[in-house]
PDB file of C-alpha atoms and ligand atoms in Angstrom:
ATOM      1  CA  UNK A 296      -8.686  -2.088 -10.448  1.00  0.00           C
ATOM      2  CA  UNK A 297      -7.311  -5.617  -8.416  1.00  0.00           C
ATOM      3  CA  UNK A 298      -3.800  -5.479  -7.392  1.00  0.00           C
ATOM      4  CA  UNK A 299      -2.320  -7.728  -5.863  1.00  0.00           C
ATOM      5  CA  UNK A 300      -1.444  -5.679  -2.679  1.00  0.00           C
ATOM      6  CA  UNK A 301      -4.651  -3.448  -2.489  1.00  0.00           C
ATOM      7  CA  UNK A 302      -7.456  -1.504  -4.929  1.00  0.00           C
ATOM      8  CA  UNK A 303      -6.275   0.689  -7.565  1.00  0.00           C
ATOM      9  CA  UNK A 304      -7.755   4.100  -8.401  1.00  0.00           C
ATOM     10  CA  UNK A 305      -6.836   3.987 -12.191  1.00  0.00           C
ATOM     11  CA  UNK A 306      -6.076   6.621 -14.830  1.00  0.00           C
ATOM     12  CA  UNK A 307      -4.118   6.831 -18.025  1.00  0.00           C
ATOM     13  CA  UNK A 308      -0.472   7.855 -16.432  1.00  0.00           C
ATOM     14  CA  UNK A 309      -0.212  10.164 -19.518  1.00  0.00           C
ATOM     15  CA  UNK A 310      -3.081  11.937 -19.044  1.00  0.00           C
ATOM     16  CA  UNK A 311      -3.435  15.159 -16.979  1.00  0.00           C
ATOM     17  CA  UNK A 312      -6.989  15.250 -16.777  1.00  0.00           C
ATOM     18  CA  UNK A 313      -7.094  11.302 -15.321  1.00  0.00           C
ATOM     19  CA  UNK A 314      -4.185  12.416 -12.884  1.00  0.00           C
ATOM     20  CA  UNK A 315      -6.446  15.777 -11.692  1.00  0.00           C
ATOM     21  CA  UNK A 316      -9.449  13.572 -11.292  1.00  0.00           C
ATOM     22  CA  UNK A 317      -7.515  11.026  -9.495  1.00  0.00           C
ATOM     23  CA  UNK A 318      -6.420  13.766  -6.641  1.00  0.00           C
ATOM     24  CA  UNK A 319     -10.019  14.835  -6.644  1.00  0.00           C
ATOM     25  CA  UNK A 320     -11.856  11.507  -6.133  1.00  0.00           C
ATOM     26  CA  UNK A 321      -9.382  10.605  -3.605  1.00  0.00           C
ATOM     27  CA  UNK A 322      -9.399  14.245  -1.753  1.00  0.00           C
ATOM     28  CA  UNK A 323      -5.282  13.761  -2.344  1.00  0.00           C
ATOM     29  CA  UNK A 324      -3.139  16.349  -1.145  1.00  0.00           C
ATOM     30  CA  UNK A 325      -1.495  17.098  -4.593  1.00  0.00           C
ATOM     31  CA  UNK A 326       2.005  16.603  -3.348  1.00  0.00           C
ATOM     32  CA  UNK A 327       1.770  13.300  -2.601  1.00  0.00           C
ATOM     33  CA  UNK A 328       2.357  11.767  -5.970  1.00  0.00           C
ATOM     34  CA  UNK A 329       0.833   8.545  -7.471  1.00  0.00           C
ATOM     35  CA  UNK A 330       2.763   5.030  -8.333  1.00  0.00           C
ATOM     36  CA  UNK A 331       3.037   4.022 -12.264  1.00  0.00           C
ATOM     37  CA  UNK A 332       2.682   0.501 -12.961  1.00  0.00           C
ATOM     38  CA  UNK A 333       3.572  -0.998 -15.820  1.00  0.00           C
ATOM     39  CA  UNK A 334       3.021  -4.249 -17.199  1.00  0.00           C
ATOM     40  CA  UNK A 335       6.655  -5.359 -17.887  1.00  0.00           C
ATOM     41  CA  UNK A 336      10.245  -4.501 -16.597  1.00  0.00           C
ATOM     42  CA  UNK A 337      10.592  -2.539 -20.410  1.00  0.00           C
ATOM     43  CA  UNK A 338       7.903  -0.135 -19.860  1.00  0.00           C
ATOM     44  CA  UNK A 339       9.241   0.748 -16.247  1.00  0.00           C
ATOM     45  CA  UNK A 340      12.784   1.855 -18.603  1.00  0.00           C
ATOM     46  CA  UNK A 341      10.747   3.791 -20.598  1.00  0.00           C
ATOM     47  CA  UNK A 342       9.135   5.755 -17.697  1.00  0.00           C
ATOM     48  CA  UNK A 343      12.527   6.841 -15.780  1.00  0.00           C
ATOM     49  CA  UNK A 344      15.029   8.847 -17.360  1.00  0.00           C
ATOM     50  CA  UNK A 345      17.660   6.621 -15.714  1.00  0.00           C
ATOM     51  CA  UNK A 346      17.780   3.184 -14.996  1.00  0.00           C
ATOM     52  CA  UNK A 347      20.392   1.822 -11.999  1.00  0.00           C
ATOM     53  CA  UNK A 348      21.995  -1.261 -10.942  1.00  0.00           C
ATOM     54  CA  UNK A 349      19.837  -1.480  -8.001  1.00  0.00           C
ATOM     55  CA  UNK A 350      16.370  -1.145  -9.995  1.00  0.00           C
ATOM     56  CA  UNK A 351      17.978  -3.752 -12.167  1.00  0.00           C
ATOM     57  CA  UNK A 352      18.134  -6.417  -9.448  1.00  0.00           C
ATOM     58  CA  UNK A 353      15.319  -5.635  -7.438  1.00  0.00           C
ATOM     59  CA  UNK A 354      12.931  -5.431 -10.322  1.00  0.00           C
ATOM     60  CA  UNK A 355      14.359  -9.223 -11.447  1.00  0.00           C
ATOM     61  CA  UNK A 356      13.944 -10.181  -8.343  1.00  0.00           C
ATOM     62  CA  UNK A 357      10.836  -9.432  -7.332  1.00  0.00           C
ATOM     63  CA  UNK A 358       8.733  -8.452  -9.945  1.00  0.00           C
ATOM     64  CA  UNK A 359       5.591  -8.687 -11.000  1.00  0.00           C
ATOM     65  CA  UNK A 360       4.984  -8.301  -7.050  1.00  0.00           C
ATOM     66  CA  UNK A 361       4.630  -5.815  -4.284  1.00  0.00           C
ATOM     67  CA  UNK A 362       7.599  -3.952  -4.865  1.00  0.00           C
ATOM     68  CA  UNK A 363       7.596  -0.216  -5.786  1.00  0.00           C
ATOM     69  CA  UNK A 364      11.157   1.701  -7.291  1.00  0.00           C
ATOM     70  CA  UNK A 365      11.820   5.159  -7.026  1.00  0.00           C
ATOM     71  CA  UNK A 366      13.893   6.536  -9.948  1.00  0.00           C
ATOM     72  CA  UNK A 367      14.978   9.986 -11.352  1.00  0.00           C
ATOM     73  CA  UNK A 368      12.706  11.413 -13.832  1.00  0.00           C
ATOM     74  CA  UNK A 369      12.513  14.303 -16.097  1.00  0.00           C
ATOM     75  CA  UNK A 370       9.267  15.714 -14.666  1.00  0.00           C
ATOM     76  CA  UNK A 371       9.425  18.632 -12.199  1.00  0.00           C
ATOM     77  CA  UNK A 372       8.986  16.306  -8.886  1.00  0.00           C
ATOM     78  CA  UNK A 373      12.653  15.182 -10.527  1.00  0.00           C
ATOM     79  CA  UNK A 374      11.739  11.371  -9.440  1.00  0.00           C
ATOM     80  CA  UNK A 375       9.110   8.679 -10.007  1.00  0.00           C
ATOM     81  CA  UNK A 376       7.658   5.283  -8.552  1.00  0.00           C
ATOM     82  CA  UNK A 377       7.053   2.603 -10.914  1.00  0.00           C
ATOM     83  CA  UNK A 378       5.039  -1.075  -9.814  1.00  0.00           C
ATOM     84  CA  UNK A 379       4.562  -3.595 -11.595  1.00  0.00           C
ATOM     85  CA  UNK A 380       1.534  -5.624  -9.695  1.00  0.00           C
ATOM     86  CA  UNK A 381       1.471  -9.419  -9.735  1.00  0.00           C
ATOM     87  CA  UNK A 382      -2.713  -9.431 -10.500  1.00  0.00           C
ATOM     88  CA  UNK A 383      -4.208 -11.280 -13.849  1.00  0.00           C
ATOM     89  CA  UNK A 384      -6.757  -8.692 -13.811  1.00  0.00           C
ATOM     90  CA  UNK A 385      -4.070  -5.727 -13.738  1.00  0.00           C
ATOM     91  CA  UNK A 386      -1.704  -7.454 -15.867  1.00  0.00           C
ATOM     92  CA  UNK A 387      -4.312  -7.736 -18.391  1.00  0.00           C
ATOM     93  CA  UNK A 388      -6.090  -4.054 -18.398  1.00  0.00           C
ATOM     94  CA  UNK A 389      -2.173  -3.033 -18.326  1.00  0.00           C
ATOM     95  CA  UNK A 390      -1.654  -5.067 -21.560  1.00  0.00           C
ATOM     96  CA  UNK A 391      -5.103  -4.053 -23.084  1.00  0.00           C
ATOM     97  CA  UNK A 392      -4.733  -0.371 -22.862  1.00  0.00           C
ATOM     98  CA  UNK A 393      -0.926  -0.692 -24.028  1.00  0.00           C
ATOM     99  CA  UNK A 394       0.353   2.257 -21.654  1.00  0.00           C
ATOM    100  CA  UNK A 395       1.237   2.815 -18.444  1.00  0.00           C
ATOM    101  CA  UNK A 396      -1.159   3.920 -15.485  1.00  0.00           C
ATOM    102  CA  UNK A 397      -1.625   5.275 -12.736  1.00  0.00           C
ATOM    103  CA  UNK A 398      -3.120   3.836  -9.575  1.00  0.00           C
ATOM    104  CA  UNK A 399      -2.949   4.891  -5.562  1.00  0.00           C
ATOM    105  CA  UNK A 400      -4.883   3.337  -2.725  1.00  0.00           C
ATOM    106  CA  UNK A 401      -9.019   3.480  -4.028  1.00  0.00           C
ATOM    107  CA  UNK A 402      -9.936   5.088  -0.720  1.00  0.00           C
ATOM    108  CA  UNK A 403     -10.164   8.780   0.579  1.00  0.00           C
ATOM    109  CA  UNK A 404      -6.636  10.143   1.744  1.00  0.00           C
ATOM    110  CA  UNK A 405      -5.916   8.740   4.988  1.00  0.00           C
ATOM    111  CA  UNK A 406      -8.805   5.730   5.124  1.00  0.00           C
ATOM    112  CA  UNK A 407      -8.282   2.553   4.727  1.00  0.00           C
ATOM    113  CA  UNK A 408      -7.713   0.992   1.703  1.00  0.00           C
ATOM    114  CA  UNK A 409      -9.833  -1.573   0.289  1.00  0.00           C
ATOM    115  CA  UNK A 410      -8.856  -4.968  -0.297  1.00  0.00           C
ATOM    116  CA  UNK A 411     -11.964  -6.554  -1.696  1.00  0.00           C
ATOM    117  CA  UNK A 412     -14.160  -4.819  -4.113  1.00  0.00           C
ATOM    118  CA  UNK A 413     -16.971  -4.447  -2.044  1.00  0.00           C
ATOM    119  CA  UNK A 414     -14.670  -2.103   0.554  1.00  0.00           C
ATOM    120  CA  UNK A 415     -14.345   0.282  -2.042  1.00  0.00           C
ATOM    121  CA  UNK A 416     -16.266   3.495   0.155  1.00  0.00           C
ATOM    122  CA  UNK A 417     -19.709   4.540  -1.387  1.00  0.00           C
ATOM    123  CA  UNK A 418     -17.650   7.980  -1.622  1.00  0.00           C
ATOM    124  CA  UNK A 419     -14.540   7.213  -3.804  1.00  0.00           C
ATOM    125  CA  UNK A 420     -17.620   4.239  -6.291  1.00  0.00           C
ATOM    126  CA  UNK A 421     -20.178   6.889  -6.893  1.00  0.00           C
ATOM    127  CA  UNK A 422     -17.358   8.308  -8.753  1.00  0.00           C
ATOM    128  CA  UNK A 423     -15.504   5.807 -10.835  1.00  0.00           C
ATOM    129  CA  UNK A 424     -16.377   4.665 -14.449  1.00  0.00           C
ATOM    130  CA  UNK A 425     -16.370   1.039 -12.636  1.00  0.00           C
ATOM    131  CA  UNK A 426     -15.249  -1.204 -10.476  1.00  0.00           C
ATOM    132  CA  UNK A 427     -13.125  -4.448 -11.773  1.00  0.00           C
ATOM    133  CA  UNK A 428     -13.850  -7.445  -9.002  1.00  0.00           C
ATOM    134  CA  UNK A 429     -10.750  -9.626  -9.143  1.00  0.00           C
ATOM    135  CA  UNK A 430     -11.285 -10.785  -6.023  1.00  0.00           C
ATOM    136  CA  UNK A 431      -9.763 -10.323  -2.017  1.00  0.00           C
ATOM    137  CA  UNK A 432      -5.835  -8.993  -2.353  1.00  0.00           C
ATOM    138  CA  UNK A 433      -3.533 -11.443  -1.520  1.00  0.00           C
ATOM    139  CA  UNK A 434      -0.871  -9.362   0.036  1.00  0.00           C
ATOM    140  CA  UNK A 435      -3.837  -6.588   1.802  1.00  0.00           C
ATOM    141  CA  UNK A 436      -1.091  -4.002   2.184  1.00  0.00           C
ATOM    142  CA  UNK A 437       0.386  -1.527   0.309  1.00  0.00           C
ATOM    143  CA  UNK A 438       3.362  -1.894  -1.317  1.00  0.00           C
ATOM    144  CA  UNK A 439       7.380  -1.577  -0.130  1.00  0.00           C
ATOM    145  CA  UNK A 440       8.212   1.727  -2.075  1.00  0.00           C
ATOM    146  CA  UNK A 441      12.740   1.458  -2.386  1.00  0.00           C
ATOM    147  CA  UNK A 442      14.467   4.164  -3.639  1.00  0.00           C
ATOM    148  CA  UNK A 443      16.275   3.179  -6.056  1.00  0.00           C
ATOM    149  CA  UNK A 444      18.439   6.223  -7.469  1.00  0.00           C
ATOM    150  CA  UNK A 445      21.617   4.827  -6.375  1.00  0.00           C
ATOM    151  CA  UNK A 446      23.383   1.942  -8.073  1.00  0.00           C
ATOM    152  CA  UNK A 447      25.163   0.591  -5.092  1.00  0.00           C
ATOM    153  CA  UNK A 448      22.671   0.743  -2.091  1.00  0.00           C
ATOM    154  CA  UNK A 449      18.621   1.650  -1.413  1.00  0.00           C
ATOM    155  CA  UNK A 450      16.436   2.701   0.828  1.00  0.00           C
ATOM    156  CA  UNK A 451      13.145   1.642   2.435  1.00  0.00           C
ATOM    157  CA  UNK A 452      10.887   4.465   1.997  1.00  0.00           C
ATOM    158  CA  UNK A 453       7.735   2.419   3.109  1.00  0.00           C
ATOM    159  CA  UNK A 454       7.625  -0.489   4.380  1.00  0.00           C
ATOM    160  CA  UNK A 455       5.637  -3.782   3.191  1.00  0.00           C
ATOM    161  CA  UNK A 456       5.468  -7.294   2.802  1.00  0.00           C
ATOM    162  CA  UNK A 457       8.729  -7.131   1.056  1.00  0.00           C
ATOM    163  CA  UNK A 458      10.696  -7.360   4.341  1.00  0.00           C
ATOM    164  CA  UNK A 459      14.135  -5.076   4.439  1.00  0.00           C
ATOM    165  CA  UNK A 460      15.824  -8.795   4.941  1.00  0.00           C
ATOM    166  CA  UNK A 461      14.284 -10.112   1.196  1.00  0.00           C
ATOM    167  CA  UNK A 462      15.872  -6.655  -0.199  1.00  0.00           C
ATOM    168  CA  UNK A 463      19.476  -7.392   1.539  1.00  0.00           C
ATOM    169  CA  UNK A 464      20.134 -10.550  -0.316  1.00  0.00           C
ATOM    170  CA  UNK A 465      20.299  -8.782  -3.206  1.00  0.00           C
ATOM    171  CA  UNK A 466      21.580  -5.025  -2.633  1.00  0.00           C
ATOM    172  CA  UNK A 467      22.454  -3.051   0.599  1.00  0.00           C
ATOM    173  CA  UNK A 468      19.742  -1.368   2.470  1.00  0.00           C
ATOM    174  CA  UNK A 469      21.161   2.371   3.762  1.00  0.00           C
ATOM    175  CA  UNK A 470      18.785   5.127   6.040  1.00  0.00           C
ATOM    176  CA  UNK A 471      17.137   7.355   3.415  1.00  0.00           C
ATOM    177  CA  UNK A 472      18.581  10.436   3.097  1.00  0.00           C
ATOM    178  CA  UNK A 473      14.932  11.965   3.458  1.00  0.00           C
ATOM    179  CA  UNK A 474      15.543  14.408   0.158  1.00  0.00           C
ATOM    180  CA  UNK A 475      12.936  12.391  -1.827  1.00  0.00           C
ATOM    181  CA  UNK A 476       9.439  13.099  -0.764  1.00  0.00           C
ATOM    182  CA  UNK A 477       7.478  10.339   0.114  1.00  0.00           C
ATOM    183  CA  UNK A 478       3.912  11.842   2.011  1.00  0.00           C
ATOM    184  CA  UNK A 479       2.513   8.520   2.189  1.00  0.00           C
ATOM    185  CA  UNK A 480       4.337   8.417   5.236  1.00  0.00           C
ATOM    186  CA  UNK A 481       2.059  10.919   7.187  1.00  0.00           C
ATOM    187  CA  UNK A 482       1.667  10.076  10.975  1.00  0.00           C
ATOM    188  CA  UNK A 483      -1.797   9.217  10.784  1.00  0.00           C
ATOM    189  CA  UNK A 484      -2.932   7.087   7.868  1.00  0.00           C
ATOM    190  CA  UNK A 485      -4.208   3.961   7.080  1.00  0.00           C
ATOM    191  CA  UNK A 486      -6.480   4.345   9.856  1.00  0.00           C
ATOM    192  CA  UNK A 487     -10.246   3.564  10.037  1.00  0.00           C
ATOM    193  CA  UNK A 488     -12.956   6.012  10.674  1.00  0.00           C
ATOM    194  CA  UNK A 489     -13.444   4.868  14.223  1.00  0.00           C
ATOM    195  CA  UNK A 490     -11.090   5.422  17.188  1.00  0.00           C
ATOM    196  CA  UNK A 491      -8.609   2.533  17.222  1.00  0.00           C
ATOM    197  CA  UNK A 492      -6.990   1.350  20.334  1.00  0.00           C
ATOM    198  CA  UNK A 493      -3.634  -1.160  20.386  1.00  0.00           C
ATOM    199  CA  UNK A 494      -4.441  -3.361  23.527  1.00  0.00           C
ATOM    200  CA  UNK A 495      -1.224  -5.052  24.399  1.00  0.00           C
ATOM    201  CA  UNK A 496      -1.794  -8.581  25.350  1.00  0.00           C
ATOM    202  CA  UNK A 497       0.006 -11.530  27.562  1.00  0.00           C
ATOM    203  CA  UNK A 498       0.242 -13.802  24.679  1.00  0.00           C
ATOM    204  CA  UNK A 499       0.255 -12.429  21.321  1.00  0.00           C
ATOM    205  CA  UNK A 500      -0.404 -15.517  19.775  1.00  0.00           C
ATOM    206  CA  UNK A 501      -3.996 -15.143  21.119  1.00  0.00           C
ATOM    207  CA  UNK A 502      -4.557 -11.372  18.955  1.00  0.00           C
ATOM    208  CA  UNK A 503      -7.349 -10.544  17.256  1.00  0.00           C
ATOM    209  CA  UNK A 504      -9.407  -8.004  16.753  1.00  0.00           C
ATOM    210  CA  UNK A 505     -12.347  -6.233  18.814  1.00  0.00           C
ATOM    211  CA  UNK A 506     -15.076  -4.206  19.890  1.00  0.00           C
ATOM    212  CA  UNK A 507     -16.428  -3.406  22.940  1.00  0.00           C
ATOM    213  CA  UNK A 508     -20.211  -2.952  21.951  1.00  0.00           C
ATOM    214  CA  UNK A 509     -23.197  -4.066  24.086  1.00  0.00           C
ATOM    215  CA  UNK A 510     -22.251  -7.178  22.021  1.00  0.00           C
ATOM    216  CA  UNK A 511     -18.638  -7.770  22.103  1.00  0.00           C
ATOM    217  CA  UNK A 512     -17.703  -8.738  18.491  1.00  0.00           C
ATOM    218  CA  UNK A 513     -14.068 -10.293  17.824  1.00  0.00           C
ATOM    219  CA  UNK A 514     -13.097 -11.175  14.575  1.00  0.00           C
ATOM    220  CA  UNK A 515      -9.514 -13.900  15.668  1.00  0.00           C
ATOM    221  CA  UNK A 516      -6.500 -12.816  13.292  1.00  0.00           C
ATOM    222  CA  UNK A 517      -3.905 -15.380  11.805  1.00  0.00           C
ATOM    223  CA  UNK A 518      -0.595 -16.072  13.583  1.00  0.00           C
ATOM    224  CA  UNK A 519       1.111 -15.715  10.792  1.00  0.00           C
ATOM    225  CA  UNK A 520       2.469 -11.939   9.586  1.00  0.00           C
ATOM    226  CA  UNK A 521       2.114 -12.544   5.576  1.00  0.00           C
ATOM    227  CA  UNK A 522      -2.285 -13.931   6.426  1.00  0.00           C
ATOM    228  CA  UNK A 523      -2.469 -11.370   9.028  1.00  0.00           C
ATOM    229  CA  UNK A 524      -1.206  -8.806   6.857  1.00  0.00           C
ATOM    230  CA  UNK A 525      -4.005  -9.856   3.760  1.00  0.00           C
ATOM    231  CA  UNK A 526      -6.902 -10.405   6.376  1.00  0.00           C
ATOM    232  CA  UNK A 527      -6.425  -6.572   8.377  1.00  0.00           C
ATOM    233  CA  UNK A 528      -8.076  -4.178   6.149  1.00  0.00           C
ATOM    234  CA  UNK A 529     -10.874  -6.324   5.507  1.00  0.00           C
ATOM    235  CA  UNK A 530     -11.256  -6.923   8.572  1.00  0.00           C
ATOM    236  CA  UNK A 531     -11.438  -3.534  10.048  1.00  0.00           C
ATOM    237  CA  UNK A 532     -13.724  -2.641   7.346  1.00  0.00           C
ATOM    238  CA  UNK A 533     -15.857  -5.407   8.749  1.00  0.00           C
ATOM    239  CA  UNK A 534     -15.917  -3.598  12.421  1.00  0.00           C
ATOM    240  CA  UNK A 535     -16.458  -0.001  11.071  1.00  0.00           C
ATOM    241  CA  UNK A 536     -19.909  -1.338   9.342  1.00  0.00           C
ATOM    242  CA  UNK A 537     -20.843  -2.430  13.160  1.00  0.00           C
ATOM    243  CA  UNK A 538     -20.257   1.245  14.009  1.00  0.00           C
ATOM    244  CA  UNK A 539     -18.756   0.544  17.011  1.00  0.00           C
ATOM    245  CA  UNK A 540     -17.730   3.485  19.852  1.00  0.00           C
ATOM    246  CA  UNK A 541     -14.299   2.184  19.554  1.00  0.00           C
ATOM    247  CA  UNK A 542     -11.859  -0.948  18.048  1.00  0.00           C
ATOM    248  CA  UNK A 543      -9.081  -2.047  20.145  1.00  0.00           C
ATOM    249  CA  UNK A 544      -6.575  -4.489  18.015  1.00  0.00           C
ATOM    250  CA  UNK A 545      -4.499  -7.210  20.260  1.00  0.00           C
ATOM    251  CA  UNK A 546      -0.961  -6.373  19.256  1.00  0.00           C
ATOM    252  CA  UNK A 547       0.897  -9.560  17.459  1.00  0.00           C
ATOM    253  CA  UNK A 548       4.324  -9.761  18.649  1.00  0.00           C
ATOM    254  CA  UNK A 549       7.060  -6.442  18.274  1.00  0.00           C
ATOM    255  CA  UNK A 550       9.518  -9.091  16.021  1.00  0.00           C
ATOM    256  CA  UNK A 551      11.071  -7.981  12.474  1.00  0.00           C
ATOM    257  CA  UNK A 552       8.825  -9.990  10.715  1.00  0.00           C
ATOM    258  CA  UNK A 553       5.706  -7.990  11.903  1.00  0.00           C
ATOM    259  CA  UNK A 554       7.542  -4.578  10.940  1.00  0.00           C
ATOM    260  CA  UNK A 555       5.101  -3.877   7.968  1.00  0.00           C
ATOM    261  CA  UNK A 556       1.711  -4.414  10.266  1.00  0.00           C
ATOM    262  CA  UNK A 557       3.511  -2.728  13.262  1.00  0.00           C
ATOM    263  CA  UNK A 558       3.927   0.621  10.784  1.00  0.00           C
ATOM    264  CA  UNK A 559       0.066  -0.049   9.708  1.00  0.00           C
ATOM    265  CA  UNK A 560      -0.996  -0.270  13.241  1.00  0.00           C
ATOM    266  CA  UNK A 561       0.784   2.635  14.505  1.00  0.00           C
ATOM    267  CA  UNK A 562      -0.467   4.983  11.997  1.00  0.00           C
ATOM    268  CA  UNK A 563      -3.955   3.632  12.818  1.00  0.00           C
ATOM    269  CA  UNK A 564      -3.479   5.503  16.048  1.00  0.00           C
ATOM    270  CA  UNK A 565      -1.490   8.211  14.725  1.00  0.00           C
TER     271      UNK A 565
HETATM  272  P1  LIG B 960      -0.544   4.460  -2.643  1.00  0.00           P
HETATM  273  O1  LIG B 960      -0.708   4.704  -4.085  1.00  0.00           O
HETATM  274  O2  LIG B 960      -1.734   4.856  -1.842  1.00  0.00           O
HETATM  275  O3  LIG B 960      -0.024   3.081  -2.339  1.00  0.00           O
HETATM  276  O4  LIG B 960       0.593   5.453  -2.164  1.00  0.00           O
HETATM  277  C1  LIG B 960       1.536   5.878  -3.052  1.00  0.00           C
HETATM  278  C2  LIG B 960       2.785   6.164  -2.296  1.00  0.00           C
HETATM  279  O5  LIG B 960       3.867   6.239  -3.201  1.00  0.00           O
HETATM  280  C3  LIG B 960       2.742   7.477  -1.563  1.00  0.00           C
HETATM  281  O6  LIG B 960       3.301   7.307  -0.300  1.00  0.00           O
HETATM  282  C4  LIG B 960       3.596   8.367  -2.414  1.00  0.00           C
HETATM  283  O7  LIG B 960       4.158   9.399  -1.675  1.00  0.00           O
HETATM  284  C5  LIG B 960       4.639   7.395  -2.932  1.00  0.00           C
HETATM  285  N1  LIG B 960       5.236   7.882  -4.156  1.00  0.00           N
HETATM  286  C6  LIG B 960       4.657   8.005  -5.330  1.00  0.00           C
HETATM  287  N2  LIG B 960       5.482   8.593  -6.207  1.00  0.00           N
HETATM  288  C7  LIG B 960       6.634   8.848  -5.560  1.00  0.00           C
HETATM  289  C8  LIG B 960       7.864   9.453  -5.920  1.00  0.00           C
HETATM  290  N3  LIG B 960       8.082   9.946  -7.112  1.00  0.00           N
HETATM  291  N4  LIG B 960       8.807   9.545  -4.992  1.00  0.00           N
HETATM  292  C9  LIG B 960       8.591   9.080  -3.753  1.00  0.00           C
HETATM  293  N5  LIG B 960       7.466   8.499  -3.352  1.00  0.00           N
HETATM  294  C10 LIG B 960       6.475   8.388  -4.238  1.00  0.00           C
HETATM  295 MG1  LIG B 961      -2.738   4.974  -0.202  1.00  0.00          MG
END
């Protein structure tokens, strides 16, 4: 399924055999668990066992949208993360099958996720039921997962286009206290089946994109974090199909605002 940040693998949240076939498709490491999304701010009550002051504000502030909370729950993991995406096409299958579900990254564990249906890998569509084409993702990154268990305070557990500034005006941002597992976070991730390199350059408004091949391909990247951030997977995906030895990205500049493609990046190269 479209989201609004990248491709959903979707399954009935309820179900145990949709959840198993999820981790399969994927190749998931089975502790790394999968984000609920709901299609209202009332559903995401009914899947925590406790609702806080902090989910309370962020979740009026910024959803639907790329914003994933982290509550208690009553399950054994003893926490959850609920999403509500800001996609017609999600919004609607959320409201058509009347329950929450499930849906990580549609790409094999550590591989780029796909924003645009036709990035979904031959290996994760020869699999699914179907594929719903609601067009390129406008945000093209995954979401900023918050931990939300405390009332007074949160924490960034992943970063996104939801910068930790857009969080502060509404609720203190504290270091997380690392108890709640979060294995998205693994070193290398995110990362493309060829070798990336991150080629600094003398003026990072010039970055973009490219391979060294007999023909030297570059695909020019946006200035501007937010269209940079929408355009990246796609764009990689673009260079893998060229089967090049080797991609080398021109960093954009090391400011705050590029914090969510700098953690991309990084994990490209592990
Ligand atoms: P993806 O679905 O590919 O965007 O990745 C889902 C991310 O959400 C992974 O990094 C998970 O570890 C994280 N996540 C899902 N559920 C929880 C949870 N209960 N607590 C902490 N992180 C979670
Ligand atoms: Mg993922």
């Amino acid at each position: 399924m479209p989201t609004e940040t990248v491709y959903g693998l979707a399954g009935l949240a309820r179900s145990s055999a949709a959840n198993r076939r999820i981790y399969e498709v994927k190749s998931r490491p089975s502790n790394n668990p999968l984000i609920v999304h709901v299609g209202s701010i009332d559903d995401a009550k009914n899947v925590a066992s406790t609702w806080t002051d902090s989910a309370d504000k962020l979740t009026a502030a910024f959803w639907p949208g790329p914003l994933t909370i982290v509550l208690p729950t009553d399950s054994e993991l003893g926490t959850v993360a609920i999403r509500m995406p800001a996609h017609p096409v999600a919004l609607r299958l959320l409201e058509l099958v009347g329950e929450p579900i499930v849906a990580p990254s549609a790409n094999v564990f550590t591989r780029l996720s796909p924003t645009r249906a036709e990035d979904v890998s031959s290996e994760i569509s020869q699999k699914v039921f179907a594929i719903l084409d609601g067009g390129p993702c406008e945000v093209g990154i995954e979401s900023t997962i918050v931990d939300c268990r405390r009332s007074d305070a949160v924490a960034i557990l992943r970063s996104g286009s939801i910068s930790r500034a857009d969080i502060e005006q509404f609720i203190p941002v504290v270091d997380s206290d690392a108890d709640v597992r979060v294995p998205g976070q693994y070193k290398r991730h995110y990362a493309p089946k060829i070798p990336v390199r991150l080629v600094e350059v003398p003026t990072p408004e010039a970055h973009g994109l490219t391979i060294l091949s007999a023909t030297i391909k570059q695909i020019p990247m946006p200035r501007e974090p937010s269209a940079y951030a929408a355009r990246l997977y796609a764009a990689l995906h673009q260079m893998e199909e060229m089967n090049p030895a080797e991609i080398e990205i021109e960093t954009p500049p090391r400011t705050l605002e590029w914090a969510a493609v700098w953690d991309r990046l990084n994990r490209m190269v592990g």
